[in-house]
Short mmCIF file of C-alpha atoms and ligand atoms in Angstrom, two decimals:
data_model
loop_
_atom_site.label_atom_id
_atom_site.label_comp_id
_atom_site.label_asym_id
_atom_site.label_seq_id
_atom_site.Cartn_x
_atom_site.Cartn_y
_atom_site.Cartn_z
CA UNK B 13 32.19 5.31 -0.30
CA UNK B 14 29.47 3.23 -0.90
CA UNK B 15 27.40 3.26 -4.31
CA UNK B 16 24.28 4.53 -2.12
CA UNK B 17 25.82 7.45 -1.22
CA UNK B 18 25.59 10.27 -3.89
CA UNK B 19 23.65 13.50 -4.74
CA UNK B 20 20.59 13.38 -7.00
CA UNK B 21 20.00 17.04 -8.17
CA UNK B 22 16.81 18.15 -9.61
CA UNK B 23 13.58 19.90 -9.11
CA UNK B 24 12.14 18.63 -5.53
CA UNK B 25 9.09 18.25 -3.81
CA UNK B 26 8.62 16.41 -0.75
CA UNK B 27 6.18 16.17 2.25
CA UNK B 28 6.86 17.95 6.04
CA UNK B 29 3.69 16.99 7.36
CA UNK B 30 -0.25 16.16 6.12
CA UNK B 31 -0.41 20.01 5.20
CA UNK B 32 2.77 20.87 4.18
CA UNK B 33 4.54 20.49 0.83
CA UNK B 34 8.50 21.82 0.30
CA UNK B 35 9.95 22.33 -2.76
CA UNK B 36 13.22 23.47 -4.40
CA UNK B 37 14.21 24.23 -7.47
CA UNK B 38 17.17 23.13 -8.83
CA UNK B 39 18.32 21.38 -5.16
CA UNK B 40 20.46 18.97 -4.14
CA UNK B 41 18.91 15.67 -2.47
CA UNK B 42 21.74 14.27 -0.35
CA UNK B 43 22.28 10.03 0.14
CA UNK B 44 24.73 9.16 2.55
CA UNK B 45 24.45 5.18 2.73
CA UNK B 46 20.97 5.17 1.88
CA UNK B 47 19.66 7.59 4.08
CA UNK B 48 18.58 10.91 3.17
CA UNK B 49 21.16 14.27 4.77
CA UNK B 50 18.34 16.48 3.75
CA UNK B 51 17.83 18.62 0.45
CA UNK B 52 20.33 21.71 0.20
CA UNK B 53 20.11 25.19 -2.30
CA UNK B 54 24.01 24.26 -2.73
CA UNK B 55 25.84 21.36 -1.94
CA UNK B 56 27.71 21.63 1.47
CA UNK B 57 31.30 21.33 1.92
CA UNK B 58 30.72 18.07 3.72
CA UNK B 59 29.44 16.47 0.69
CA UNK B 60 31.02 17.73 -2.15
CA UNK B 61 33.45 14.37 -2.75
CA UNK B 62 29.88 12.88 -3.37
CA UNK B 63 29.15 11.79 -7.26
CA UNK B 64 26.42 13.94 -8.39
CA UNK B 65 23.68 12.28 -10.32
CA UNK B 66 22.13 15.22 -12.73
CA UNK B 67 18.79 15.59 -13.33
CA UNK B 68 17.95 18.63 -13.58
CA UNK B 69 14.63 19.61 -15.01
CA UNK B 70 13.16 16.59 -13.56
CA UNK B 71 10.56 16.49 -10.78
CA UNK B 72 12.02 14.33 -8.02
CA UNK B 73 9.80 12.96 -5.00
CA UNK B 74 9.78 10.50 -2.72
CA UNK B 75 8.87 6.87 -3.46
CA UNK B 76 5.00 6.51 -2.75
CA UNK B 77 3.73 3.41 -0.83
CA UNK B 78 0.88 1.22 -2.20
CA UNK B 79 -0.68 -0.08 1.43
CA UNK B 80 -3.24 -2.55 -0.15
CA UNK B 81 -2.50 -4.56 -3.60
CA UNK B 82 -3.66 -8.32 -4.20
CA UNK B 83 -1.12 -9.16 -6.86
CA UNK B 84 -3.21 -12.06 -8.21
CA UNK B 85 -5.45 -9.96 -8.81
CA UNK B 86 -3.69 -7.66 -11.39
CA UNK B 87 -4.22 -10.28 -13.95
CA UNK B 88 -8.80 -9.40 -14.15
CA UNK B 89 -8.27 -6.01 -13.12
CA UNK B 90 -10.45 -4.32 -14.96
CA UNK B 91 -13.25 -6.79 -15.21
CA UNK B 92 -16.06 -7.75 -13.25
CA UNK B 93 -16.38 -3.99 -12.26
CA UNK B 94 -20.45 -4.27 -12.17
CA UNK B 95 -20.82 -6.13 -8.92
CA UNK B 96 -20.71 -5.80 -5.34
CA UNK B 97 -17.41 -6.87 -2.68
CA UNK B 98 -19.13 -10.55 -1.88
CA UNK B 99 -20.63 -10.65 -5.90
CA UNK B 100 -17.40 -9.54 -6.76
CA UNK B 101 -15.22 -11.95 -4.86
CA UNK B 102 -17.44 -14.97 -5.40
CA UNK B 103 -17.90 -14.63 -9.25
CA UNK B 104 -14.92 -13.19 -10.46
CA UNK B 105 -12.14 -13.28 -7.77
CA UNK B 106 -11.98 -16.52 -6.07
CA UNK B 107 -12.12 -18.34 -9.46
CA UNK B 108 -9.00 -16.38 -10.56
CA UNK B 109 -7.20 -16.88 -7.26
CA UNK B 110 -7.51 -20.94 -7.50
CA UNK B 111 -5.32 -20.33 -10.74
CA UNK B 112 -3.12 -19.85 -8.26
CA UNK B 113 -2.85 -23.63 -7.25
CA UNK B 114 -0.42 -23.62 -10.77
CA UNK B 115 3.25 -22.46 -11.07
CA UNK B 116 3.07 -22.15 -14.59
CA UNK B 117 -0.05 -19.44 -14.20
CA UNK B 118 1.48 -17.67 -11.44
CA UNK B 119 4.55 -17.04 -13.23
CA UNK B 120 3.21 -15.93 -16.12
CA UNK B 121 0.60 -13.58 -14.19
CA UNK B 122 2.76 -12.70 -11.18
CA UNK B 123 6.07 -11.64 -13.61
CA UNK B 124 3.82 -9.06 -14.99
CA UNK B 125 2.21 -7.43 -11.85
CA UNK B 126 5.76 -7.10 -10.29
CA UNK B 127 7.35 -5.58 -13.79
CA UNK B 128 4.80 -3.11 -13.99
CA UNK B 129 5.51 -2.08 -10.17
CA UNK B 130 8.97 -2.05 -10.81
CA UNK B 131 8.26 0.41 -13.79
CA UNK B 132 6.47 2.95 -11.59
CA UNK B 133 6.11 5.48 -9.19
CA UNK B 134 5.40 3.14 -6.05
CA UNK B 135 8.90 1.75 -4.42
CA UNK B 136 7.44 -0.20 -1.29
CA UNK B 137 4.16 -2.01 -1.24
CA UNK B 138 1.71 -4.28 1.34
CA UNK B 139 0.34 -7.09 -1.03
CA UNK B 140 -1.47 -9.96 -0.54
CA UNK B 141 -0.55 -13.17 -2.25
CA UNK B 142 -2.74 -16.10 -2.44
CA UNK B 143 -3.34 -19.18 -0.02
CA UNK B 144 -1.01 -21.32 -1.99
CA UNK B 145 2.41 -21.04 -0.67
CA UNK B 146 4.52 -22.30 -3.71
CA UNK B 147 3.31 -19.02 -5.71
CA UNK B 148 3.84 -17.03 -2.40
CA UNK B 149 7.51 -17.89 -2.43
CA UNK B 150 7.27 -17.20 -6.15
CA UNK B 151 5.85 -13.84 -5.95
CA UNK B 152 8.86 -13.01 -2.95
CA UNK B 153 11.24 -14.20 -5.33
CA UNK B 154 10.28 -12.01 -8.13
CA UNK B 155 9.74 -9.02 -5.99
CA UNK B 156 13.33 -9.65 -4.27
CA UNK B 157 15.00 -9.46 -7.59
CA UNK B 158 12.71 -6.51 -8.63
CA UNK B 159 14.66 -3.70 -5.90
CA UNK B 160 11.55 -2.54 -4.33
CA UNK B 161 10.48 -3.33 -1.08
CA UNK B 162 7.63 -5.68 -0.10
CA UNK B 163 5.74 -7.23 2.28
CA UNK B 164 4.37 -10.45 1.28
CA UNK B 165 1.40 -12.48 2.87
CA UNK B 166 0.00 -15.77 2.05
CA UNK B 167 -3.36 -15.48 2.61
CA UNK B 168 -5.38 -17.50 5.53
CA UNK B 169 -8.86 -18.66 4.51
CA UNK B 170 -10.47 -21.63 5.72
CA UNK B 171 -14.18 -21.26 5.51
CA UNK B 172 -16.93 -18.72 2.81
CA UNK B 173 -15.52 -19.40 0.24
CA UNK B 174 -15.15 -23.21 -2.61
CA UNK B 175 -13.19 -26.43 -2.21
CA UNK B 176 -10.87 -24.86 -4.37
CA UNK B 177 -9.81 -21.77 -2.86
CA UNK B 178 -10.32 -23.02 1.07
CA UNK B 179 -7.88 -24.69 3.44
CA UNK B 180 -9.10 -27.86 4.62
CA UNK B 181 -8.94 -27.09 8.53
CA UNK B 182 -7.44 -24.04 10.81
CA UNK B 183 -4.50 -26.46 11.70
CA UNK B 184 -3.75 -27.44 7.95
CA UNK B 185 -3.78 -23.23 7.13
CA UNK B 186 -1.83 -22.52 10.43
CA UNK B 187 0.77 -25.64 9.36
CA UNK B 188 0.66 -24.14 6.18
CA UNK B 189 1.35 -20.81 7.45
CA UNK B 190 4.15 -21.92 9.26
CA UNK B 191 5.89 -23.77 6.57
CA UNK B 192 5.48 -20.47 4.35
CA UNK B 193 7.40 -18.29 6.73
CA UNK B 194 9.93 -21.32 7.15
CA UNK B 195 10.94 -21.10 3.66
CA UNK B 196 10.80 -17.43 2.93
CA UNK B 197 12.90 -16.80 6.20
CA UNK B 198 16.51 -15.59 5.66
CA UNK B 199 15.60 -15.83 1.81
CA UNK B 200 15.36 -12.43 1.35
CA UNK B 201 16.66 -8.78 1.96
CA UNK B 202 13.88 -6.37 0.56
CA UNK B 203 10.93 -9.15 0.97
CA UNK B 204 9.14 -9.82 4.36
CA UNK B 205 6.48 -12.04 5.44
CA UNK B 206 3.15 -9.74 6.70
CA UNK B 207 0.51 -12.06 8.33
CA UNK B 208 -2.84 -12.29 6.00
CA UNK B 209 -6.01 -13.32 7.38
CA UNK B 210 -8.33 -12.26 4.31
CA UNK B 211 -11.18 -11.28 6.27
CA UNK B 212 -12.79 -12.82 9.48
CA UNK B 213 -15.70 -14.40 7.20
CA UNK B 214 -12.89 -16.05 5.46
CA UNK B 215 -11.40 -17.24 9.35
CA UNK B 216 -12.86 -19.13 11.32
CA UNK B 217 -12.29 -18.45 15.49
CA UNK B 218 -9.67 -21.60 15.39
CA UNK B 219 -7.66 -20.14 12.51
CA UNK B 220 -7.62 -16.75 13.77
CA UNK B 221 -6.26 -18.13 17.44
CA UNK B 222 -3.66 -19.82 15.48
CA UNK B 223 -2.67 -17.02 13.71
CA UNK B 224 -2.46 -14.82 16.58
CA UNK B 225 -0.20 -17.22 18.22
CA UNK B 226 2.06 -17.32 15.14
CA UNK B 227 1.74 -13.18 15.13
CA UNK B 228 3.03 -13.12 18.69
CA UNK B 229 6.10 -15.91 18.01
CA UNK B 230 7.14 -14.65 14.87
CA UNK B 231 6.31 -10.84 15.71
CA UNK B 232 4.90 -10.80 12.77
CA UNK B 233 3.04 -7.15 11.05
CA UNK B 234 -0.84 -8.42 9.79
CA UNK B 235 -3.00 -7.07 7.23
CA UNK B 236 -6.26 -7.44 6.34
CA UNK B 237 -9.85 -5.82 5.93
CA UNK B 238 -12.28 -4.12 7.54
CA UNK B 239 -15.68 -2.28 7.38
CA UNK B 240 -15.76 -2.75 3.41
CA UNK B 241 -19.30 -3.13 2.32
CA UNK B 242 -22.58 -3.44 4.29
CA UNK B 243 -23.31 -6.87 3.19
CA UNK B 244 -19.76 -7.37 4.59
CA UNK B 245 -20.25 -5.79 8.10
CA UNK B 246 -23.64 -7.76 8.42
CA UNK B 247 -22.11 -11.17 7.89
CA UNK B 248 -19.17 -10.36 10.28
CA UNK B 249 -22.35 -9.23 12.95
CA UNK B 250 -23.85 -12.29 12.25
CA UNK B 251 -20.35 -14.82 12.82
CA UNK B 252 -19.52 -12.94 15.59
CA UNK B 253 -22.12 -12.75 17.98
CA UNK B 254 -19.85 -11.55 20.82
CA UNK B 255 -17.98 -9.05 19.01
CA UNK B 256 -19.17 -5.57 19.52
CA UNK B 257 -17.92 -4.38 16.00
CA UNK B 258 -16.02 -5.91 13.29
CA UNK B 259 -12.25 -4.27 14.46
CA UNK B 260 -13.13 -6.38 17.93
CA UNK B 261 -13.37 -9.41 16.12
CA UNK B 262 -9.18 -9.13 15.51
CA UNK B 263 -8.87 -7.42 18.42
CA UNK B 264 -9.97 -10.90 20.69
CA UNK B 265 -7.15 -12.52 19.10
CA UNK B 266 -5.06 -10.05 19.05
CA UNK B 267 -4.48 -9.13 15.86
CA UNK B 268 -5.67 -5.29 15.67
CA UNK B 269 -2.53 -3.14 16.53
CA UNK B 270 -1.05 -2.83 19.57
CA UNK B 271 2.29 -4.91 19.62
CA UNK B 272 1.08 -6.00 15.91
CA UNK B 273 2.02 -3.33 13.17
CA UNK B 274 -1.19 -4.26 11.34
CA UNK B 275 -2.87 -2.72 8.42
CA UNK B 276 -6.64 -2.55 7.55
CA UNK B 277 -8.05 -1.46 4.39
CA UNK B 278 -10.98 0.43 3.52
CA UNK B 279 -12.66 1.35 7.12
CA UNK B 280 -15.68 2.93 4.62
CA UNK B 281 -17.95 2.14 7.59
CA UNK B 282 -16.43 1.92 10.44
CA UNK B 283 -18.12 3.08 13.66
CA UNK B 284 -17.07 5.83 16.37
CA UNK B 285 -15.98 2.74 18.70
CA UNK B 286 -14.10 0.93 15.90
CA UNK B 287 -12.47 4.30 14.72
CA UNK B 288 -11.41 4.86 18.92
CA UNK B 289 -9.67 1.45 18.74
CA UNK B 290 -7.65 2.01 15.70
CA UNK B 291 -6.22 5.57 17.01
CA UNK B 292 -5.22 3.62 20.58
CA UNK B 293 -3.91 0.62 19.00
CA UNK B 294 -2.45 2.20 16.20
CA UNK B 295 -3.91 0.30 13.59
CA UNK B 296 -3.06 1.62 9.98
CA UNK B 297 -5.81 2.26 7.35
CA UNK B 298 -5.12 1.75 3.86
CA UNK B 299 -7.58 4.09 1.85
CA UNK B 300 -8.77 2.40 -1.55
CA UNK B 301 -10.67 5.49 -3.00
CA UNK B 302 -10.95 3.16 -6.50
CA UNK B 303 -11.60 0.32 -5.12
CA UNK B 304 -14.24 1.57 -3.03
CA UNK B 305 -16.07 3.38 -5.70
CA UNK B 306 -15.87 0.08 -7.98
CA UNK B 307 -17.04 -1.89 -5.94
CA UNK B 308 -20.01 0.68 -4.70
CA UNK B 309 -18.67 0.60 -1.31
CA UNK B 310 -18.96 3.92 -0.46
CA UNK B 311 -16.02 6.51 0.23
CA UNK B 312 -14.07 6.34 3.73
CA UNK B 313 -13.90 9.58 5.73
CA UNK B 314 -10.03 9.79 5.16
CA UNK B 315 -10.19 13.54 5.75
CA UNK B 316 -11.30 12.83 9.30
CA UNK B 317 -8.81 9.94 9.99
CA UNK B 318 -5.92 12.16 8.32
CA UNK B 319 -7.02 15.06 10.46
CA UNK B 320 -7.91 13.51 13.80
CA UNK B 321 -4.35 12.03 14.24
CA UNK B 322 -5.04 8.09 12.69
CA UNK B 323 -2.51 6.39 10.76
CA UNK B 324 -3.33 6.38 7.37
CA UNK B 325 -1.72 5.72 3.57
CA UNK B 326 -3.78 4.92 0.15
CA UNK B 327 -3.89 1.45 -1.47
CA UNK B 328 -4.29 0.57 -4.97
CA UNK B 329 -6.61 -2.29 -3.65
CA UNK B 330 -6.22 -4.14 -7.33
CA UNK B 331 -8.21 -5.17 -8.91
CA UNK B 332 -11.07 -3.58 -6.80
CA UNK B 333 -9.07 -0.58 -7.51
CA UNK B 334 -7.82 -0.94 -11.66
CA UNK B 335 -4.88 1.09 -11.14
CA UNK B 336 -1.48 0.58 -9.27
CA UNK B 337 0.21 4.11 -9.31
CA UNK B 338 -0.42 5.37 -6.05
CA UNK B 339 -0.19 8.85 -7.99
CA UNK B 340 -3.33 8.12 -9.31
CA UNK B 341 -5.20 6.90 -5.94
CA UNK B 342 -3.93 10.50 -4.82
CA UNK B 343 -6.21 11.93 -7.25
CA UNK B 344 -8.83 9.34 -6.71
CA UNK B 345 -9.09 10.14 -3.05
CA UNK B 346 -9.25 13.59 -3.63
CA UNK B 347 -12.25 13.50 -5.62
CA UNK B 348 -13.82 11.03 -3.89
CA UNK B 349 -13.51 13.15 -0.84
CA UNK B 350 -15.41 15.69 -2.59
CA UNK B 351 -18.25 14.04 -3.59
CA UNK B 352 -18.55 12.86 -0.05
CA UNK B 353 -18.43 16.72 1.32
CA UNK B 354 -21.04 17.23 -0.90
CA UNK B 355 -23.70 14.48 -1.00
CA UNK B 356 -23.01 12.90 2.30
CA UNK B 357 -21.54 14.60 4.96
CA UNK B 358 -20.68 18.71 4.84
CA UNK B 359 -18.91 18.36 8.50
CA UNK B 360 -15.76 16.43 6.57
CA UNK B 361 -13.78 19.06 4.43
CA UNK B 362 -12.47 17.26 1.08
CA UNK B 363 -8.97 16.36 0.88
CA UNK B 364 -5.94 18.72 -0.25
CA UNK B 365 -3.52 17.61 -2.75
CA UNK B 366 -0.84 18.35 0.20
CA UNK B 367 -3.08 15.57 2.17
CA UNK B 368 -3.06 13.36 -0.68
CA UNK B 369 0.37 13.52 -1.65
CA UNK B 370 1.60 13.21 2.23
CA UNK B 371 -0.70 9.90 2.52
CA UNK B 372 1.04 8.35 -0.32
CA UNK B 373 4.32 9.24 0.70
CA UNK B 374 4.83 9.83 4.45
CA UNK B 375 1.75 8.04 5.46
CA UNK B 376 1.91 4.50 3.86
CA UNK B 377 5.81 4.60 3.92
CA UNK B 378 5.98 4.90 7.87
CA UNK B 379 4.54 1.86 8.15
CA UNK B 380 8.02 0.74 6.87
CA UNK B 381 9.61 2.88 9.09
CA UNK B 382 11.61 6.68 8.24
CA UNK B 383 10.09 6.46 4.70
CA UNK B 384 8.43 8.74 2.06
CA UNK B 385 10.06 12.22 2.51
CA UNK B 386 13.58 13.82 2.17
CA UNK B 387 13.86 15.26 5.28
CA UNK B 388 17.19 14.37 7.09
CA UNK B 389 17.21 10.61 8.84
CA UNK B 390 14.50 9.59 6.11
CA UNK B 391 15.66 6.35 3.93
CA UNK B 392 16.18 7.30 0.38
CA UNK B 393 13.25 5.94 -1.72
CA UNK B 394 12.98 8.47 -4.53
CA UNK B 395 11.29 8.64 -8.30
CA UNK B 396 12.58 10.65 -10.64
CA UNK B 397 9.64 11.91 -13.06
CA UNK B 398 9.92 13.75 -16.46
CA UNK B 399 7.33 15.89 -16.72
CA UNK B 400 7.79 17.32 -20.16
CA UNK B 401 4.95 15.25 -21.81
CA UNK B 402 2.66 17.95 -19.11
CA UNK B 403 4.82 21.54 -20.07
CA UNK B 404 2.42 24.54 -20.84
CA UNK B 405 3.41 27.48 -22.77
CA UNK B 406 3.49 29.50 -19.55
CA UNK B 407 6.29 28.10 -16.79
CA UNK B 408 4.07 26.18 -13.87
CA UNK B 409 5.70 27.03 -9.76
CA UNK B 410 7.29 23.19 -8.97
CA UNK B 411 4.21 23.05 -6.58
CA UNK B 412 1.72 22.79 -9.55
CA UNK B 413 3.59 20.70 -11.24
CA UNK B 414 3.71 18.29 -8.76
CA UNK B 415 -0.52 18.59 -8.50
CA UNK B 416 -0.70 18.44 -12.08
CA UNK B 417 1.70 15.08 -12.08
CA UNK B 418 -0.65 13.82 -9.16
CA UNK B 419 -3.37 14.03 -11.55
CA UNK B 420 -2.16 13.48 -15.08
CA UNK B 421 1.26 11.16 -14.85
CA UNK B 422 1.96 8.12 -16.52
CA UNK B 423 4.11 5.02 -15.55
CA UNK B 424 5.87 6.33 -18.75
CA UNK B 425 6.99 9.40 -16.91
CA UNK B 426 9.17 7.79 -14.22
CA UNK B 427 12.47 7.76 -16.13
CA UNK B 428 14.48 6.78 -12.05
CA UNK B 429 13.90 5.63 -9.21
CA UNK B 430 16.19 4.51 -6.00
CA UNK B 431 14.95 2.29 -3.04
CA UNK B 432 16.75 2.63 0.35
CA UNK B 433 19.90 4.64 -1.81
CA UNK B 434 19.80 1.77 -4.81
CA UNK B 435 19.06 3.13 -8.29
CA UNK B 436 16.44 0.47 -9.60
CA UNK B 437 16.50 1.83 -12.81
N1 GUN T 529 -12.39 -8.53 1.28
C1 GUN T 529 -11.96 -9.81 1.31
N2 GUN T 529 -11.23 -10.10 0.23
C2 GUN T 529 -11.19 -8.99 -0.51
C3 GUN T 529 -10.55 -8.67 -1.75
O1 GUN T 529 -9.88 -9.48 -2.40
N3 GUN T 529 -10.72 -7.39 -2.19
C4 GUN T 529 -11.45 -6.47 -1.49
N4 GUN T 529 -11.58 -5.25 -1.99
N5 GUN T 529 -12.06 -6.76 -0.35
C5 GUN T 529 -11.91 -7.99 0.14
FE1 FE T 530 -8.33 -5.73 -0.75
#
């Protein structure tokens, strides 16, 4: 019997689809070899020779799925919160991210970003890294030994931005590139490589051929952004004459969905035509409701991209968003959506917590695959939550505890939590 096969028992709640929360008292969660049997009222015969680890009394849910995190970023979040995306990155983020060019910084800065995922609810994560690969490799490293899982990208830029945080030519960031994935190769076991083109005003046409030839030789998943800001979507207009909206701009080299798993964050702005593309290619959208209200972006129609069938999960977006738990972009996204309903646009119903909670489970975690519920076949990423710091003198149905944990938890409050049948802590 293998140490990832056991029975967690405690209070449950997991998702069945975007409108549909279960939840059991008292049940039985089921691991054989990492992979959940389902959630049982008693334990059957089958599984009875299993060690049972007790919690009862705690809330138990899946592990939740942070789709968009810039770990160098973690170390400002917090500050510069006044300006715009391309204020924003010029003033406050690109400076920080040429720290990068030093191992002793990165260390330091990265050691605390990945304890402080390690410590809460999230157990997989999309991140960007920097363009420097030393502290990419670092990062990996850190995150290997930390039990979640990650994907990783070094980031592509080579123009819009200073000498210090620019690659010198397409070919130097595409050699660069390739030397990255080189040396993280066969390194790791939770840790992948995810291609990272920051954003096309950050690539120029050469780079972005490049990188969709590496994409298609490596078959490797991409992330980046798209339809942020309006200052943003009127530079990409005005770079890419021929594109007829920002999502084509990937799409001519190939790097919008399709045969590339690929992730875009934000879509605040994104047009019928762009939205069309993403549901046939299935292109992912990471929400950033923080992030997007920080930075005065606006607030993405998730509603209508959960509801019309589009594949979408919730990012942190740190340090445009200042918080990682994606708990808390649950709650974010549910009152951004309201504000939306009411100032902007009545025809787009605000979100549910069952919509919010499925999003950060089940949506962002099937981007790695069966991940983010407890239903049979599912991989066994679970957080185990005490609650107590939230009791009321009157008892609360396991369903409202699990809104009022979407609203009010702490990183305190995770006291386990098991990637893929492992017990991280
Ligand atoms: N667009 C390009 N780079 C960034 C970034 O670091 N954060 C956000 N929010 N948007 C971006
Ligand atoms: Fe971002």
């Amino acid at each position: 019997m293998s140490n990832t096969s056991f029975i967690l028992r405690g209070d449950l709640c997991w998702s069945t689809s975007p409108d549909q929360v279960e939840a059991m008292r008292n049940g039985y969660l089921v691991s054989v070899d990492g992979v959940s049997r389902g959630v049982f009222q008693e334990v059957p015969e089958e599984y009875t020779h299993l060690p049972v680890a007790d919690c009862a009394g705690k809330l138990i849910v899946p592990g939740l799925t942070d789709l968009h995190v810039h770990a160098p970023q973690y170390a400002f979040r917090g500050l510069g919160m006044d300006l715009e995306l391309l204020e924003w990155l010029d003033t406050v983020t690109f400076p920080e991210e040429a720290r990068y060019a030093g191992l002793d910084y990165a260390r330091a800065a990265y050691r605390k970003f990945v304890e402080d995922l390690r410590r809460g609810p999230n157990t997989r994560a999309c991140i960007f890294a920097t363009l420097h690969t030393p502290a990419t490799v670092l990062l990996m490293d850190l995150l290997e030994e930390s039990g979640l899982i990650t994907l990783v990208g070094k980031v592509n830029m080579d123009r819009g931005s200073p000498d210090n945080l620019r690659e010198e030519s397409a070919d130097s960031s595409a050699r660069e590139t390739l030397a990255w994935l080189e040396s993280s190769a066969d390194r790791y076991t939770r840790t992948g490589a995810i291609l990272t083109p920051r954003f096309i005003p950050s690539c120029t046409d050469e780079l972005m051929t490049r990188l969709g030839e590496l994409q298609r030789e490596y078959r490797l998943p991409v992330q980046s952004h798209l339809s942020e800001n309006a200052g943003e979507v009127a530079w990409v207009r005005e770079l890419c004459p021929n594109s007829k909206f920002y999502g084509d701009a990937y799409d001519q080299f190939g790097l919008f969905g399709g045969d590339a798993p690929t992730i875009m964050a934000h879509c605040v702005l994104s047009g019928e035509a762009e939205q069309e593309l993403m549901k046939v290619r299935g292109v992912y959208i990471a929400h950033c409701p923080a992030s997007n209200m920080n930075l005065s972006s606006g607030v993405a129609p998730a509603g209508k991209y959960l509801r019309e069938g589009q594949r979408i999960g919730l990012g942190s977006d740190i340090a445009g968003g200042t918080h990682g738990s994606i708990f808390r972009a649950m709650s974010d996204a549910i009152q951004a959506s309201k504000l939306r309903w009411r100032l902007q646009d009545q025809s787009i119903k605000p979100l549910t917590t069952a919509e919010a909670f499925y999003m950060g489970t089940v949506g962002g975690g099937s981007f790695f695959g069966k991940v983010g519920s407890f239903e049979p076949g599912y991989e066994l990423d679970a957080v185990i939550l005490d609650d107590g710091r939230l009791s009321t003198p009157r008892e609360l149905t396991l369903t409202q505890r699990l809104e009022r944990t979407i609203y009010l938890s702490e990183d305190r409050d995770v006291v386990g939590k098991f990637v893929q049948g492992r017990r991280v802590f």
